[in-house]
Amino acid sequence: RKEVEQDPGPFNVPEGATVAFNCTYSNSASQSFFWYRQDCRKEPKLLMSVYSSGNEDGRFTAQLNRASQYISLLIRDSKLSDSATYLCVVTHTGFQKLVFGTGTRLLVSP
Amino acid sequence: NAGVMQNPRHLVRRRGQEARLRCSPMKGHSHVYWYRQLPEEGLKFMVYLQKENIIDESGMPKERFSAEFPKEGPSILRIQQVVRGDSAAYFCASSPQAGTSGRESSYEQYFGPGTRLTVT
């Protein structure tokens, strides 16, 4: 079983739609949580950190449920430019290496 | 503030040759990480370095791979006697020192554009 699991998608949505991605992690010692986005053949870019209280950045909302070891990302009012692969990422206590999920691909169409 | 820089962006090597990949972290960042992304796979951690020290190399293959981050100059990931299975995108990331003030967390890592290694 992979340490960080994501639905690979693709999620095909029209512009303006709301889409939600889910992620589960297996290591209860995981300490920090992030969403990154990766465009085709490009480097991952940090989208947002995920805090226990939940956090919002414009159209993006991230939630963390430590008890269920579950992380979510909600994108409202999808834009064409949101088309990318969204990577769920965790780190462990005492270590700084990032553990990546394989990503969920999003395709936003006109 | 220039981002993380990597060079070369593309590298072609024949089987058995050596590959050297370079990474310059963001200004003010002293932690460097190397990740590998095989075709159609997720990113996998390889090694974490601070200046002149390897902190965690648990993701490095046991043979042929080495990494360094000297006091002066970029971090280098070196692959000796490359094989076709080494073909991948190699990404470097950096993060600031622990305790940096502001929004930026010491655990937030920023990635360079990557080096795409092709072994023929």
PDB file of N, CA and C in Angstrom, chain A residues 31-32 34 36 38 41-44 46 49 51 87 95-98 100 102, chain B residues 31 33 35 37 43 45 48 56 58 91 106-113 116:
ATOM      1  N   GLN A  31       3.564  14.851   9.920  1.00  0.00           N
ATOM      2  CA  GLN A  31       3.529  16.079  10.708  1.00  0.00           C
ATOM      3  C   GLN A  31       3.040  17.286   9.910  1.00  0.00           C
ATOM      4  N   SER A  32       3.520  17.426   8.694  1.00  0.00           N
ATOM      5  CA  SER A  32       3.163  18.582   7.877  1.00  0.00           C
ATOM      6  C   SER A  32       2.517  18.092   6.590  1.00  0.00           C
ATOM      7  N   PHE A  34       0.791  19.265   2.620  1.00  0.00           N
ATOM      8  CA  PHE A  34       0.799  20.277   1.570  1.00  0.00           C
ATOM      9  C   PHE A  34       0.025  19.784   0.360  1.00  0.00           C
ATOM     10  N   TYR A  36       0.635  20.446  -3.705  1.00  0.00           N
ATOM     11  CA  TYR A  36       1.438  21.008  -4.777  1.00  0.00           C
ATOM     12  C   TYR A  36       0.677  20.792  -6.083  1.00  0.00           C
ATOM     13  N   GLN A  38       1.440  20.299 -10.324  1.00  0.00           N
ATOM     14  CA  GLN A  38       2.496  20.042 -11.297  1.00  0.00           C
ATOM     15  C   GLN A  38       1.901  20.076 -12.690  1.00  0.00           C
ATOM     16  N   ARG A  41       5.409  18.066 -17.422  1.00  0.00           N
ATOM     17  CA  ARG A  41       6.842  18.191 -17.649  1.00  0.00           C
ATOM     18  C   ARG A  41       7.464  19.419 -16.966  1.00  0.00           C
ATOM     19  N   LYS A  42       6.798  19.882 -15.902  1.00  0.00           N
ATOM     20  CA  LYS A  42       7.339  21.002 -15.135  1.00  0.00           C
ATOM     21  C   LYS A  42       7.582  20.564 -13.690  1.00  0.00           C
ATOM     22  N   GLU A  43       8.175  21.478 -12.926  1.00  0.00           N
ATOM     23  CA  GLU A  43       8.430  21.168 -11.532  1.00  0.00           C
ATOM     24  C   GLU A  43       7.167  21.330 -10.687  1.00  0.00           C
ATOM     25  N   PRO A  44       7.082  20.633  -9.548  1.00  0.00           N
ATOM     26  CA  PRO A  44       5.956  20.850  -8.634  1.00  0.00           C
ATOM     27  C   PRO A  44       6.039  22.257  -8.052  1.00  0.00           C
ATOM     28  N   LEU A  46       4.386  24.710  -5.003  1.00  0.00           N
ATOM     29  CA  LEU A  46       3.609  24.710  -3.772  1.00  0.00           C
ATOM     30  C   LEU A  46       2.327  25.504  -3.960  1.00  0.00           C
ATOM     31  N   SER A  49      -0.016  25.090   2.126  1.00  0.00           N
ATOM     32  CA  SER A  49       0.159  24.209   3.271  1.00  0.00           C
ATOM     33  C   SER A  49      -1.228  23.907   3.830  1.00  0.00           C
ATOM     34  N   TYR A  51      -3.368  23.134   7.279  1.00  0.00           N
ATOM     35  CA  TYR A  51      -3.311  23.220   8.736  1.00  0.00           C
ATOM     36  C   TYR A  51      -4.512  22.515   9.339  1.00  0.00           C
ATOM     37  N   LEU A  87      -0.836  17.284  -6.347  1.00  0.00           N
ATOM     38  CA  LEU A  87      -0.065  16.328  -5.563  1.00  0.00           C
ATOM     39  C   LEU A  87      -0.300  16.542  -4.077  1.00  0.00           C
ATOM     40  N   PHE A  95      11.790  14.520  10.338  1.00  0.00           N
ATOM     41  CA  PHE A  95      12.415  14.463   9.025  1.00  0.00           C
ATOM     42  C   PHE A  95      11.825  15.551   8.136  1.00  0.00           C
ATOM     43  N   GLN A  96      12.552  15.950   7.146  1.00  0.00           N
ATOM     44  CA  GLN A  96      12.028  16.982   6.277  1.00  0.00           C
ATOM     45  C   GLN A  96      11.771  16.496   4.861  1.00  0.00           C
ATOM     46  N   LYS A  97      11.958  15.227   4.610  1.00  0.00           N
ATOM     47  CA  LYS A  97      11.706  14.772   3.245  1.00  0.00           C
ATOM     48  C   LYS A  97      10.211  14.767   2.990  1.00  0.00           C
ATOM     49  N   LEU A  98       9.858  15.126   1.763  1.00  0.00           N
ATOM     50  CA  LEU A  98       8.459  15.128   1.343  1.00  0.00           C
ATOM     51  C   LEU A  98       8.101  13.755   0.796  1.00  0.00           C
ATOM     52  N   PHE A 100       5.322  12.078  -1.521  1.00  0.00           N
ATOM     53  CA  PHE A 100       4.326  12.495  -2.505  1.00  0.00           C
ATOM     54  C   PHE A 100       3.335  11.392  -2.812  1.00  0.00           C
ATOM     55  N   THR A 102       0.789  10.061  -5.898  1.00  0.00           N
ATOM     56  CA  THR A 102       1.048  10.016  -7.343  1.00  0.00           C
ATOM     57  C   THR A 102       0.275  11.089  -8.091  1.00  0.00           C
TER      58      THR A 102
ATOM     59  N   HIS B  31      19.033  24.370   3.016  1.00  0.00           N
ATOM     60  CA  HIS B  31      18.644  22.955   2.982  1.00  0.00           C
ATOM     61  C   HIS B  31      18.340  22.589   1.536  1.00  0.00           C
ATOM     62  N   TYR B  33      17.317  19.341  -1.195  1.00  0.00           N
ATOM     63  CA  TYR B  33      16.739  18.000  -1.321  1.00  0.00           C
ATOM     64  C   TYR B  33      16.762  17.603  -2.798  1.00  0.00           C
ATOM     65  N   TYR B  35      14.996  14.881  -5.549  1.00  0.00           N
ATOM     66  CA  TYR B  35      13.903  13.950  -5.800  1.00  0.00           C
ATOM     67  C   TYR B  35      14.027  13.437  -7.230  1.00  0.00           C
ATOM     68  N   GLN B  37      11.758  11.617 -10.447  1.00  0.00           N
ATOM     69  CA  GLN B  37      10.437  11.278 -10.970  1.00  0.00           C
ATOM     70  C   GLN B  37      10.635  10.423 -12.210  1.00  0.00           C
ATOM     71  N   LEU B  43       6.905  11.607  -7.542  1.00  0.00           N
ATOM     72  CA  LEU B  43       8.244  12.001  -7.105  1.00  0.00           C
ATOM     73  C   LEU B  43       8.663  11.182  -5.887  1.00  0.00           C
ATOM     74  N   PHE B  45      11.715  10.840  -2.899  1.00  0.00           N
ATOM     75  CA  PHE B  45      12.830  11.460  -2.209  1.00  0.00           C
ATOM     76  C   PHE B  45      14.105  10.646  -2.408  1.00  0.00           C
ATOM     77  N   TYR B  48      18.775  14.410   1.394  1.00  0.00           N
ATOM     78  CA  TYR B  48      18.609  15.724   2.009  1.00  0.00           C
ATOM     79  C   TYR B  48      19.967  16.163   2.538  1.00  0.00           C
ATOM     80  N   ASP B  56      20.075  12.996   5.369  1.00  0.00           N
ATOM     81  CA  ASP B  56      19.227  11.818   5.160  1.00  0.00           C
ATOM     82  C   ASP B  56      19.430  11.340   3.737  1.00  0.00           C
ATOM     83  N   SER B  58      18.303   8.199   2.784  1.00  0.00           N
ATOM     84  CA  SER B  58      17.557   6.941   2.798  1.00  0.00           C
ATOM     85  C   SER B  58      16.938   6.591   1.445  1.00  0.00           C
ATOM     86  N   PHE B  91      14.649  16.423  -9.726  1.00  0.00           N
ATOM     87  CA  PHE B  91      14.301  17.746  -9.208  1.00  0.00           C
ATOM     88  C   PHE B  91      15.060  18.014  -7.919  1.00  0.00           C
ATOM     89  N   SER B 106       9.807  26.403   7.583  1.00  0.00           N
ATOM     90  CA  SER B 106      11.028  25.678   7.292  1.00  0.00           C
ATOM     91  C   SER B 106      10.733  24.371   6.572  1.00  0.00           C
ATOM     92  N   TYR B 107       9.494  23.923   6.572  1.00  0.00           N
ATOM     93  CA  TYR B 107       9.178  22.679   5.892  1.00  0.00           C
ATOM     94  C   TYR B 107       8.665  22.899   4.471  1.00  0.00           C
ATOM     95  N   GLU B 108       8.444  24.145   4.063  1.00  0.00           N
ATOM     96  CA  GLU B 108       7.973  24.384   2.704  1.00  0.00           C
ATOM     97  C   GLU B 108       9.162  24.345   1.763  1.00  0.00           C
ATOM     98  N   GLN B 109       9.084  23.478   0.799  1.00  0.00           N
ATOM     99  CA  GLN B 109      10.185  23.297  -0.137  1.00  0.00           C
ATOM    100  C   GLN B 109       9.799  23.858  -1.500  1.00  0.00           C
ATOM    101  N   TYR B 110      10.775  24.488  -2.135  1.00  0.00           N
ATOM    102  CA  TYR B 110      10.559  25.118  -3.433  1.00  0.00           C
ATOM    103  C   TYR B 110      11.453  24.428  -4.446  1.00  0.00           C
ATOM    104  N   PHE B 111      10.847  24.063  -5.555  1.00  0.00           N
ATOM    105  CA  PHE B 111      11.523  23.204  -6.519  1.00  0.00           C
ATOM    106  C   PHE B 111      12.148  23.976  -7.669  1.00  0.00           C
ATOM    107  N   GLY B 112      13.257  23.442  -8.148  1.00  0.00           N
ATOM    108  CA  GLY B 112      13.862  23.925  -9.379  1.00  0.00           C
ATOM    109  C   GLY B 112      13.167  23.303 -10.583  1.00  0.00           C
ATOM    110  N   PRO B 113      13.553  23.736 -11.793  1.00  0.00           N
ATOM    111  CA  PRO B 113      12.883  23.273 -13.011  1.00  0.00           C
ATOM    112  C   PRO B 113      13.207  21.837 -13.390  1.00  0.00           C
ATOM    113  N   ARG B 116      16.263  16.736 -16.946  1.00  0.00           N
ATOM    114  CA  ARG B 116      15.729  15.520 -17.571  1.00  0.00           C
ATOM    115  C   ARG B 116      16.915  14.724 -18.121  1.00  0.00           C
TER     116      ARG B 116
END
